[in-house]
Coordinates of N, CA and C in Angstrom, one line a residue:
X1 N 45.3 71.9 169.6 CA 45.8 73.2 169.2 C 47.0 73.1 168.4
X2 N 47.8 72.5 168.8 CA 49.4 72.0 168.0 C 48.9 71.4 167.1
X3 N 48.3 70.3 166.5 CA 47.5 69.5 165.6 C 47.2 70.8 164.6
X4 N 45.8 71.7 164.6 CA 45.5 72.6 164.2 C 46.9 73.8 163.8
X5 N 47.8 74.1 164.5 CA 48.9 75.0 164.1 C 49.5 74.1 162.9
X6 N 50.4 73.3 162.7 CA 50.7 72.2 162.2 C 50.2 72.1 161.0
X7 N 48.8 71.8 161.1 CA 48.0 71.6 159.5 C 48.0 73.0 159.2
X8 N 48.3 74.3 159.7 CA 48.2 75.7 159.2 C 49.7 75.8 158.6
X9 N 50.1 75.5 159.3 CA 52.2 75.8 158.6 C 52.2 75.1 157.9
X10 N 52.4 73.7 157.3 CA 52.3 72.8 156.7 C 52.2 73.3 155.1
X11 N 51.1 73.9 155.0 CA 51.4 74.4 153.6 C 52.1 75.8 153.4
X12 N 52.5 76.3 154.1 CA 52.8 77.5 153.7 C 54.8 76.7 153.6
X13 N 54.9 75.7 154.0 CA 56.6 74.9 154.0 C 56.3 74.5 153.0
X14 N 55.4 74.0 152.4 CA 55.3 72.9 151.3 C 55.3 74.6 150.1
X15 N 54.8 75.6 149.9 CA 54.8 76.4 149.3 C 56.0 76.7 148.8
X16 N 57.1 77.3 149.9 CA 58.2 77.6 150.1 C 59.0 76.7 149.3
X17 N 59.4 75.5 149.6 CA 59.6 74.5 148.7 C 59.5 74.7 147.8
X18 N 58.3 74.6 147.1 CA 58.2 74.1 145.6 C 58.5 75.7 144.7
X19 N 58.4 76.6 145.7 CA 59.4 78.2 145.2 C 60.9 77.9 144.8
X20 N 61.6 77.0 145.9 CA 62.7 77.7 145.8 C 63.4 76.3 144.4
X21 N 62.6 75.0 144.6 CA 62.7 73.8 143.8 C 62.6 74.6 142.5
X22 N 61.5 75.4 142.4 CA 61.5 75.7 141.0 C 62.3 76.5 140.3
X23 N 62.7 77.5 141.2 CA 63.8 78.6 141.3 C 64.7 77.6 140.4
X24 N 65.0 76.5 141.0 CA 66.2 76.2 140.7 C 66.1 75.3 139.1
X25 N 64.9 74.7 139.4 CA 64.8 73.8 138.2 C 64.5 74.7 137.1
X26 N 64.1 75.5 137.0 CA 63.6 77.1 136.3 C 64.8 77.7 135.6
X27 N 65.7 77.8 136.1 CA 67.2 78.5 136.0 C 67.6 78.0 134.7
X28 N 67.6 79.5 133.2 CA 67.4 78.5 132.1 C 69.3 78.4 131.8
X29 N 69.8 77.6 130.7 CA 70.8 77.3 131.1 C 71.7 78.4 130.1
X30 N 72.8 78.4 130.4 CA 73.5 79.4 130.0 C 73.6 79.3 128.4
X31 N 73.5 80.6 127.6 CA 73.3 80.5 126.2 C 74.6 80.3 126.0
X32 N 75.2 80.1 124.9 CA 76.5 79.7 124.0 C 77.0 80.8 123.9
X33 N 78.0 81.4 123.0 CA 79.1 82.6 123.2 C 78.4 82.9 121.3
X34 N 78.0 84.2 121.3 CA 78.0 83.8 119.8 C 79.0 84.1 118.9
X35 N 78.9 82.9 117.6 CA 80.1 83.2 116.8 C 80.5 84.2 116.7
X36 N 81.8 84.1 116.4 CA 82.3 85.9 115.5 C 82.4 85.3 113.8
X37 N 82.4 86.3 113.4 CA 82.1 86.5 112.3 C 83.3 85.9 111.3
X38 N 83.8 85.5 110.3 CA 84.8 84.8 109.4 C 86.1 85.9 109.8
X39 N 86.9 85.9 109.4 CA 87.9 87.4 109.3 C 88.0 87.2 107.7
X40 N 88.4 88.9 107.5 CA 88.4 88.7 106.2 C 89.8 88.7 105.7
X41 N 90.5 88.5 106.6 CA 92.5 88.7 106.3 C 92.6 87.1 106.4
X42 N 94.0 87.2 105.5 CA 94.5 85.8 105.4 C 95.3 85.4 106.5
X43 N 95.7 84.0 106.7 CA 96.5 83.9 107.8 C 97.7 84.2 107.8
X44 N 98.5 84.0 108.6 CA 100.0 84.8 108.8 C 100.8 83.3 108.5
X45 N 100.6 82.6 108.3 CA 101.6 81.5 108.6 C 102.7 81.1 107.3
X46 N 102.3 82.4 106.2 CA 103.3 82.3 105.5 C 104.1 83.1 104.6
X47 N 104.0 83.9 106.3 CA 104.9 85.4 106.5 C 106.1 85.2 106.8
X48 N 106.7 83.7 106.9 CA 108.2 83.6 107.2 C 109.3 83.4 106.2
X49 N 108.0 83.0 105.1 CA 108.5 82.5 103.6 C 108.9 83.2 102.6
X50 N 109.9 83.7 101.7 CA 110.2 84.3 101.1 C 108.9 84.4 99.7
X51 N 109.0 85.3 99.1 CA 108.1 85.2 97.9 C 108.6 84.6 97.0
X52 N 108.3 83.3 95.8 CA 108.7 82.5 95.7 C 109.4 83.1 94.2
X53 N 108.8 84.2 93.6 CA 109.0 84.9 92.6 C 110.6 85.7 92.8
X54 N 110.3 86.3 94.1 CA 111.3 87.0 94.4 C 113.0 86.8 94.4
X55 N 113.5 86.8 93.2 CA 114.9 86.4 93.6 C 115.5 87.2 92.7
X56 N 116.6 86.9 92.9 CA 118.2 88.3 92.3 C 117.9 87.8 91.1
X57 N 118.2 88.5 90.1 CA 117.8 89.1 88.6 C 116.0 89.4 88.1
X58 N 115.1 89.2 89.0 CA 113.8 89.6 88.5 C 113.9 90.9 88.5
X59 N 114.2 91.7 89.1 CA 114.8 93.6 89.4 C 114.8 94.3 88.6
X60 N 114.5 95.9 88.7 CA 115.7 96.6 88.1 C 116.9 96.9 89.1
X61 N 117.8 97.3 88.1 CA 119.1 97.9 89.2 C 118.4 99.1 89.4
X62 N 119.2 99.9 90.3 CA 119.1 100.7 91.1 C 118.8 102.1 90.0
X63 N 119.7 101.7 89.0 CA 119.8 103.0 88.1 C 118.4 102.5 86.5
X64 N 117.3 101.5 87.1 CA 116.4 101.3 86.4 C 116.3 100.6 85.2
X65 N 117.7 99.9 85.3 CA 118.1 98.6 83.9 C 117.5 97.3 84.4
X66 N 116.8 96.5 83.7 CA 116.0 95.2 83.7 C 117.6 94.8 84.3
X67 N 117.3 92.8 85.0 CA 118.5 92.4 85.1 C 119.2 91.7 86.4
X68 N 118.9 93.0 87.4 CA 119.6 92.5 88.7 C 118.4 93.4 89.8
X69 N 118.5 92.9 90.8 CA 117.8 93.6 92.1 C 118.5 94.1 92.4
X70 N 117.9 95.7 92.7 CA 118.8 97.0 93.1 C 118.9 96.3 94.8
X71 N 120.0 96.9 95.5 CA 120.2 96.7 96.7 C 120.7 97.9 96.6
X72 N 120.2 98.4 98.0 CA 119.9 99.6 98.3 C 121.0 99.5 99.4
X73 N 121.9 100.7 99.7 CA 123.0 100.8 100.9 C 122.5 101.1 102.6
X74 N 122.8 100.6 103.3 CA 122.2 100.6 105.0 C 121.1 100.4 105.1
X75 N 120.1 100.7 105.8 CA 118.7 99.9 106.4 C 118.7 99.4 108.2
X76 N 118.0 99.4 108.5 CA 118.5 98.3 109.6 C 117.3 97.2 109.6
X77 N 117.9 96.5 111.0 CA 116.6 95.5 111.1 C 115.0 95.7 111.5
X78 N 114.1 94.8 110.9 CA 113.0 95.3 111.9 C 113.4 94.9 113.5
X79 N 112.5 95.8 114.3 CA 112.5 95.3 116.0 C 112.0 93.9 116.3
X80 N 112.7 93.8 116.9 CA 112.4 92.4 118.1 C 111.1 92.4 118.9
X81 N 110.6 92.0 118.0 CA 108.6 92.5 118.6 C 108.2 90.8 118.2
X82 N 107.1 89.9 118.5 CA 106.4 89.5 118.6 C 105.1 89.5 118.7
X83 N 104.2 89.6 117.2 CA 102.9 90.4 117.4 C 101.9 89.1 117.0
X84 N 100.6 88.8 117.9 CA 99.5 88.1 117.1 C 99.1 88.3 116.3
X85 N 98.5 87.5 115.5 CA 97.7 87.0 114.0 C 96.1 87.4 114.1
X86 N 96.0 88.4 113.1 CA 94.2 88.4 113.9 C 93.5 87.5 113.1
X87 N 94.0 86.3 112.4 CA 93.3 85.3 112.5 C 93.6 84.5 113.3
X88 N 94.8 84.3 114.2 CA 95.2 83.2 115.4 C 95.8 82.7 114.9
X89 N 96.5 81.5 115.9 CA 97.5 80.5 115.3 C 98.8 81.2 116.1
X90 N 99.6 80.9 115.4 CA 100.8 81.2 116.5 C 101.3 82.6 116.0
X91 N 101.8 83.0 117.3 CA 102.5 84.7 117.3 C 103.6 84.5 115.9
X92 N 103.8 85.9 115.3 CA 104.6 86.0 114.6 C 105.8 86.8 115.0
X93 N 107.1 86.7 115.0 CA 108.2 87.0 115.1 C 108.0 87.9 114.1
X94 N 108.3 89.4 113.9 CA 108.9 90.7 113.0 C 109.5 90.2 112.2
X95 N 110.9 89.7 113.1 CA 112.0 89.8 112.2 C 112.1 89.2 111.2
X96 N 110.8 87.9 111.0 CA 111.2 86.6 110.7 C 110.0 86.9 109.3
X97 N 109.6 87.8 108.9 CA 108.7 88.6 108.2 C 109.6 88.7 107.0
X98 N 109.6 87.6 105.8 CA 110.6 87.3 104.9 C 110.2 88.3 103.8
X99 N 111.2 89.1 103.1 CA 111.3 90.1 102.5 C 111.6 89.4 101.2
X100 N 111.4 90.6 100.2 CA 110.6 91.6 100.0 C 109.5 92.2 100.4
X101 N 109.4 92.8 101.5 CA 107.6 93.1 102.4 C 107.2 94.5 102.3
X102 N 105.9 94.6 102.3 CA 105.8 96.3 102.7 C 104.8 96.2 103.5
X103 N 105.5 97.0 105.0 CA 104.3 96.4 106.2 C 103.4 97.8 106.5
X104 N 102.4 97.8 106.8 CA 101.8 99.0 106.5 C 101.1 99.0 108.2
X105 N 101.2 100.3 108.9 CA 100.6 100.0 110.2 C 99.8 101.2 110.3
X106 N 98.2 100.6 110.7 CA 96.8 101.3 110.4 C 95.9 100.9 111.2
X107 N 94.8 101.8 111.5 CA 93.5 101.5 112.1 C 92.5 102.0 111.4
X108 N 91.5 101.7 112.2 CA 90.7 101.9 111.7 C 89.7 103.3 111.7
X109 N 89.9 104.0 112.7 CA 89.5 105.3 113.0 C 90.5 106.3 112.6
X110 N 91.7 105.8 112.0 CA 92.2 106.9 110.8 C 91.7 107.1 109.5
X111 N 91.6 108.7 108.7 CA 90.8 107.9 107.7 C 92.2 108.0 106.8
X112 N 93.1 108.8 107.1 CA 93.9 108.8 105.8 C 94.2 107.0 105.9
X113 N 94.4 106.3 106.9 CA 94.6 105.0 106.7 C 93.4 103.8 105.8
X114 N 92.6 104.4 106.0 CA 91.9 104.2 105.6 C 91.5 104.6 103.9
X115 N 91.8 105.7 104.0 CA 92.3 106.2 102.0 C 92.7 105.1 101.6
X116 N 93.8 104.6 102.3 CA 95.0 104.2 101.0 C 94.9 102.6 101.6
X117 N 94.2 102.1 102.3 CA 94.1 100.5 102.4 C 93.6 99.7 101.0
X118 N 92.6 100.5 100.0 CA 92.7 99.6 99.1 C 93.8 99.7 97.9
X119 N 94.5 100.8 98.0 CA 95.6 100.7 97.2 C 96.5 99.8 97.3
X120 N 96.9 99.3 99.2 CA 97.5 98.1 99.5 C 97.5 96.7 99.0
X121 N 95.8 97.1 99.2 CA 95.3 95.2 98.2 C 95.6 95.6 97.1
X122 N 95.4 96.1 96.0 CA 95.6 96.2 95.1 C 97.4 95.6 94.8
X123 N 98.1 96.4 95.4 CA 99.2 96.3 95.8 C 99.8 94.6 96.2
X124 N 99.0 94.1 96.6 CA 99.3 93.0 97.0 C 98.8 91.7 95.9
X125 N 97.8 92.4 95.4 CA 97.2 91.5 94.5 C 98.4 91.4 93.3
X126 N 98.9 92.5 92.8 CA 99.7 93.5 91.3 C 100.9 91.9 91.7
X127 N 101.7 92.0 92.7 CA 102.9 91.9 92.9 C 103.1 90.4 94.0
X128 N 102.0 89.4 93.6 CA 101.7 88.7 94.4 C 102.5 87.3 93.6
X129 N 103.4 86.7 94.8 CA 104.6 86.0 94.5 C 105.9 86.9 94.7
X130 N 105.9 87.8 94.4 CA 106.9 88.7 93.8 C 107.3 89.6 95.7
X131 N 106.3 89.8 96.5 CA 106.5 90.9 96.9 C 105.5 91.1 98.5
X132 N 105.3 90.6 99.5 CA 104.7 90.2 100.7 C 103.9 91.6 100.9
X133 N 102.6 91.6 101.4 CA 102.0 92.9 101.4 C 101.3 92.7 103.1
X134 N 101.8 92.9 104.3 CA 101.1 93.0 105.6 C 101.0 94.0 106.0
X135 N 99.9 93.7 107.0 CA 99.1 95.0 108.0 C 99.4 95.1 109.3
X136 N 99.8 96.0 109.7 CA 100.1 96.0 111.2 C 98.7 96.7 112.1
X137 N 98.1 96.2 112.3 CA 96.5 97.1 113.4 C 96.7 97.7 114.6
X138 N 97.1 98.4 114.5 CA 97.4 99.4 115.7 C 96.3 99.9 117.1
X139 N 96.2 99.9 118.1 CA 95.8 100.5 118.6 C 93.7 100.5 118.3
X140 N 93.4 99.4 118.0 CA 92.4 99.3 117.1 C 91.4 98.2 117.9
X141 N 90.0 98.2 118.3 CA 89.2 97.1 118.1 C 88.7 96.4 117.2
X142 N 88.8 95.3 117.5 CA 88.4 94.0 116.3 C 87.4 94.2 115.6
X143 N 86.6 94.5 115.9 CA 85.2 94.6 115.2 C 85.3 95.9 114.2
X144 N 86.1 96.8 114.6 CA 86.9 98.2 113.5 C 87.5 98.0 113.0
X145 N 88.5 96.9 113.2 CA 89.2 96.3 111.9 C 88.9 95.1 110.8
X146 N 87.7 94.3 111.4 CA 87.2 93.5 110.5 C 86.6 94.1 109.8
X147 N 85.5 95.3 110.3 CA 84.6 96.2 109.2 C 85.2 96.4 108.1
X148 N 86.4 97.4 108.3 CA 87.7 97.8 107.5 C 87.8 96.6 106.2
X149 N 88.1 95.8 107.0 CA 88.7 94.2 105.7 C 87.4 93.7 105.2
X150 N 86.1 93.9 105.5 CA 84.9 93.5 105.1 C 84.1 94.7 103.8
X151 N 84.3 95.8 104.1 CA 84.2 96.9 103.2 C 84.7 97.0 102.4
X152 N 86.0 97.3 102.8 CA 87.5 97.4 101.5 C 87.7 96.3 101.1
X153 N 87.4 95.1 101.3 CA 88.2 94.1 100.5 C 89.2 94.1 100.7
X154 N 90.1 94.1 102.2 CA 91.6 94.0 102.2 C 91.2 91.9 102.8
X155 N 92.2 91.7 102.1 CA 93.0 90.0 102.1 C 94.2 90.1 102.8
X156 N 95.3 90.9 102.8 CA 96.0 90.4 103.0 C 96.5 90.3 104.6
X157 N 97.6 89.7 105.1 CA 97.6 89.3 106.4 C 97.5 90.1 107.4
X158 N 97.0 90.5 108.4 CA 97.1 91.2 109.1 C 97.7 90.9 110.8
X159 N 98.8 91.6 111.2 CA 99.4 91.5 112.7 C 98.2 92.8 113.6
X160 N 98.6 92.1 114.9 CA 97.7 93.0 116.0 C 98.4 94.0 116.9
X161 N 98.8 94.9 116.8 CA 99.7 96.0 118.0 C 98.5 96.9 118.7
X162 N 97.9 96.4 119.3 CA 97.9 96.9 120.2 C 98.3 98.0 121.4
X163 N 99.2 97.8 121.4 CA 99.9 98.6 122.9 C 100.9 99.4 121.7
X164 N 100.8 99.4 120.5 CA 101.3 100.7 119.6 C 103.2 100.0 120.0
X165 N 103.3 99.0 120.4 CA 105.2 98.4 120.5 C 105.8 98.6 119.1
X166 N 105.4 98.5 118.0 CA 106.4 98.7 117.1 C 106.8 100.2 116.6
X167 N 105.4 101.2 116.7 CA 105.4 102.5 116.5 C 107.0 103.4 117.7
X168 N 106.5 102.8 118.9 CA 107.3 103.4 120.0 C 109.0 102.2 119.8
X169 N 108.9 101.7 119.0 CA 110.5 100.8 118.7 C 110.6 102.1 117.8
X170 N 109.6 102.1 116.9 CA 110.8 103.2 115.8 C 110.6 104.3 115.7
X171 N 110.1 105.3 117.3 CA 110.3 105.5 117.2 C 109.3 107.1 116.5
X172 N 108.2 106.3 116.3 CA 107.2 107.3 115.6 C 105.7 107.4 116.2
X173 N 104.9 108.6 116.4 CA 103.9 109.1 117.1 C 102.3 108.7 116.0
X174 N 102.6 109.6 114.9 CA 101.4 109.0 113.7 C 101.3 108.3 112.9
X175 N 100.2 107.4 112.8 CA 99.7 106.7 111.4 C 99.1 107.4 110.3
X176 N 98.8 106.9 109.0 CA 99.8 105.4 108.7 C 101.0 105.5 108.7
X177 N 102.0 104.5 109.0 CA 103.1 104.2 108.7 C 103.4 102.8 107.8
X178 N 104.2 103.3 106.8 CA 104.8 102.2 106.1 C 106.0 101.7 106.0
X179 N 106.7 100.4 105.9 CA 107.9 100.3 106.0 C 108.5 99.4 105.2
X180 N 109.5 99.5 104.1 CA 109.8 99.2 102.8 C 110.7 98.2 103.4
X181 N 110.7 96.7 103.5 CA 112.0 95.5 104.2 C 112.3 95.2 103.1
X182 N 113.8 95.1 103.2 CA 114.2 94.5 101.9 C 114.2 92.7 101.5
X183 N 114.8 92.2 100.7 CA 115.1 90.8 100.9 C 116.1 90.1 102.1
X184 N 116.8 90.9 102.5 CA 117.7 91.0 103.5 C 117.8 91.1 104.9
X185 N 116.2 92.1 104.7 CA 115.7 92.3 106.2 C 115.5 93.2 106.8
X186 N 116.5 94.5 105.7 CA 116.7 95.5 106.3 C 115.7 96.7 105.7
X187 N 115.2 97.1 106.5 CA 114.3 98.0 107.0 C 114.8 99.8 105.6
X188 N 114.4 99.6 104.3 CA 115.1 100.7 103.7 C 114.2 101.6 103.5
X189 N 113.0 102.0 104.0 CA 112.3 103.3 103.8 C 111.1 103.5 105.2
X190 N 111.0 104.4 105.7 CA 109.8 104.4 106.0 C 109.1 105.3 106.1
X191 N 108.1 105.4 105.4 CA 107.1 106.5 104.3 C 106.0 106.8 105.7
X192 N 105.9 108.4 105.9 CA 104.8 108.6 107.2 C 104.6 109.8 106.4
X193 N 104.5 110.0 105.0 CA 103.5 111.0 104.5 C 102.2 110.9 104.6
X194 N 101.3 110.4 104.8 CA 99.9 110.5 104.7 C 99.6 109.2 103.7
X195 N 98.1 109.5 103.5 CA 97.8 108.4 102.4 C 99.0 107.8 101.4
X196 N 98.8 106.7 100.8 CA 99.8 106.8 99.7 C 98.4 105.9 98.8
X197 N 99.0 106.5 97.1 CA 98.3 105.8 96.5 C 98.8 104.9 95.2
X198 N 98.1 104.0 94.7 CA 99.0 103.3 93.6 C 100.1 103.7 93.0
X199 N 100.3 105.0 92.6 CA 101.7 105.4 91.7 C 102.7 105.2 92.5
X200 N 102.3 106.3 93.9 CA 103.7 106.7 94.9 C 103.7 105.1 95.4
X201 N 103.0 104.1 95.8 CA 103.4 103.0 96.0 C 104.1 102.2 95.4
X202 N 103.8 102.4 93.8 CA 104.7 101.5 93.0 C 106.2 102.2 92.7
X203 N 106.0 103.5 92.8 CA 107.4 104.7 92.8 C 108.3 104.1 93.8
X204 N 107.6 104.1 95.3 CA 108.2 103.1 96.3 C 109.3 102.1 96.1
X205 N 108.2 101.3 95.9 CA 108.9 99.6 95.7 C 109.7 99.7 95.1
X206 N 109.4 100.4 93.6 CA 110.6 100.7 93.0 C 112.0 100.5 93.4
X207 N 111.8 102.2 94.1 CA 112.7 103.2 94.4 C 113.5 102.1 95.6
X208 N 113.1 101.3 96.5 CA 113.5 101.5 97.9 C 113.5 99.7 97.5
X209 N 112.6 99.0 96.5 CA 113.0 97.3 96.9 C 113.5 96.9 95.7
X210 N 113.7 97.9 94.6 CA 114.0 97.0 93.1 C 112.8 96.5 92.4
X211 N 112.0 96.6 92.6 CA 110.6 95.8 92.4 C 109.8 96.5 91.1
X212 N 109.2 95.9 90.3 CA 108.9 96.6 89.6 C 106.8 96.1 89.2
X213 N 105.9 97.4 89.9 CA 104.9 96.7 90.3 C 104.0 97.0 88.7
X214 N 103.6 95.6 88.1 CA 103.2 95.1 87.0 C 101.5 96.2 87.3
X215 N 101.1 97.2 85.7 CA 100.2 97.8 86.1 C 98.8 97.2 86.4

């Protein structure tokens, strides 16, 4: 009788077995992470660098004579922020965001920011040597901001805020915001009209960096 039970269990163990063997041998293996996509902004790493073009007599003066770089009276600094690269690489210091700049801070679910992003490139293209053109991405997911740089054709560098730290330094609730740095450092305009487009941008620079943006 134990003999006979035996040869009855026997396979239903050996069954079990080769269930749970296979379970395991079966188990397919974990797929890869898939790529992300290129970015379409340039890197930051040489946002610390002055524009090579940029120096005292390429200008107008203040009162619009070829000759000298207008320097504009008070300003302050940018804030003591530290923002990532949304290409990577090492964080960027604000402060250290060598001027002549115009840092523009936008998302992607705004549209008036979205109006005036290709005016920026353009902007960046016009005055390039002369004149640093960055993005600040506010409050934004990645895949809404690469769309943005993939559609529009924006190049130029873009920082990541997130947690909205530079808006609540200075201080302001809506995008877009733009902010005119001088060569100096000092912080001389910050434009929160709404869209802006090629003229009133080049009016800007003008007006607020000495700059004079070639048509």
């Amino acid at each position: 009788m134990n003999r006979r039970l035996a040869l009855a269990v026997l396979p239903l163990l050996l069954a079990v077995t080769a269930c749970t063997s296979g379970t395991v041998d079966d188990d397919p293996a974990p797929r890869p992470a898939a790529a992300e996509r290129p970015s379409p902004f340039r890197d930051c790493a040489t946002l610390s660098t002055a524009p090579t073009a940029a120096s005292p007599g390429s200008g107008p003066t203040a009162s619009g004579t070829p000759g000298t770089t207008a320097r504009a009276a008070g300003g302050s600094a940018l804030p003591e922020l530290t923002l990532s690269c949304f290409t990577g690489g090492a964080p960027v210091v604000l402060r250290e965001v060598a001027g002549p700049a115009v840092i523009n801070v936008w998302a992607s679910w705004c549209p008036p920011c979205r109006k005036e992003l290709p005016a920026f490139q353009r902007l960046s293209e016009r005055t390039a040597g002369q004149l640093q053109v960055v993005g600040v991405n506010s409050r934004d997911s990645r895949s809404g901001a690469q769309s943005i740089g993939e559609d529009f054709g924006v190049r130029f560098p873009i920082l990541v805020d997130q947690g909205e730290a530079l808006q609540r330094e200075l201080k302001r609730n809506a995008i877009p915001l733009t902010l005119f740095v001088a060569a100096d450092g000092q912080v001389r305009h910050i434009d929160a009209s709404g869209a802006l487009d090629d003229a009133t941008l080049a009016k800007l620079v003008r007006q607020h960096l000495g700059l004079a943006v070639p048509a």
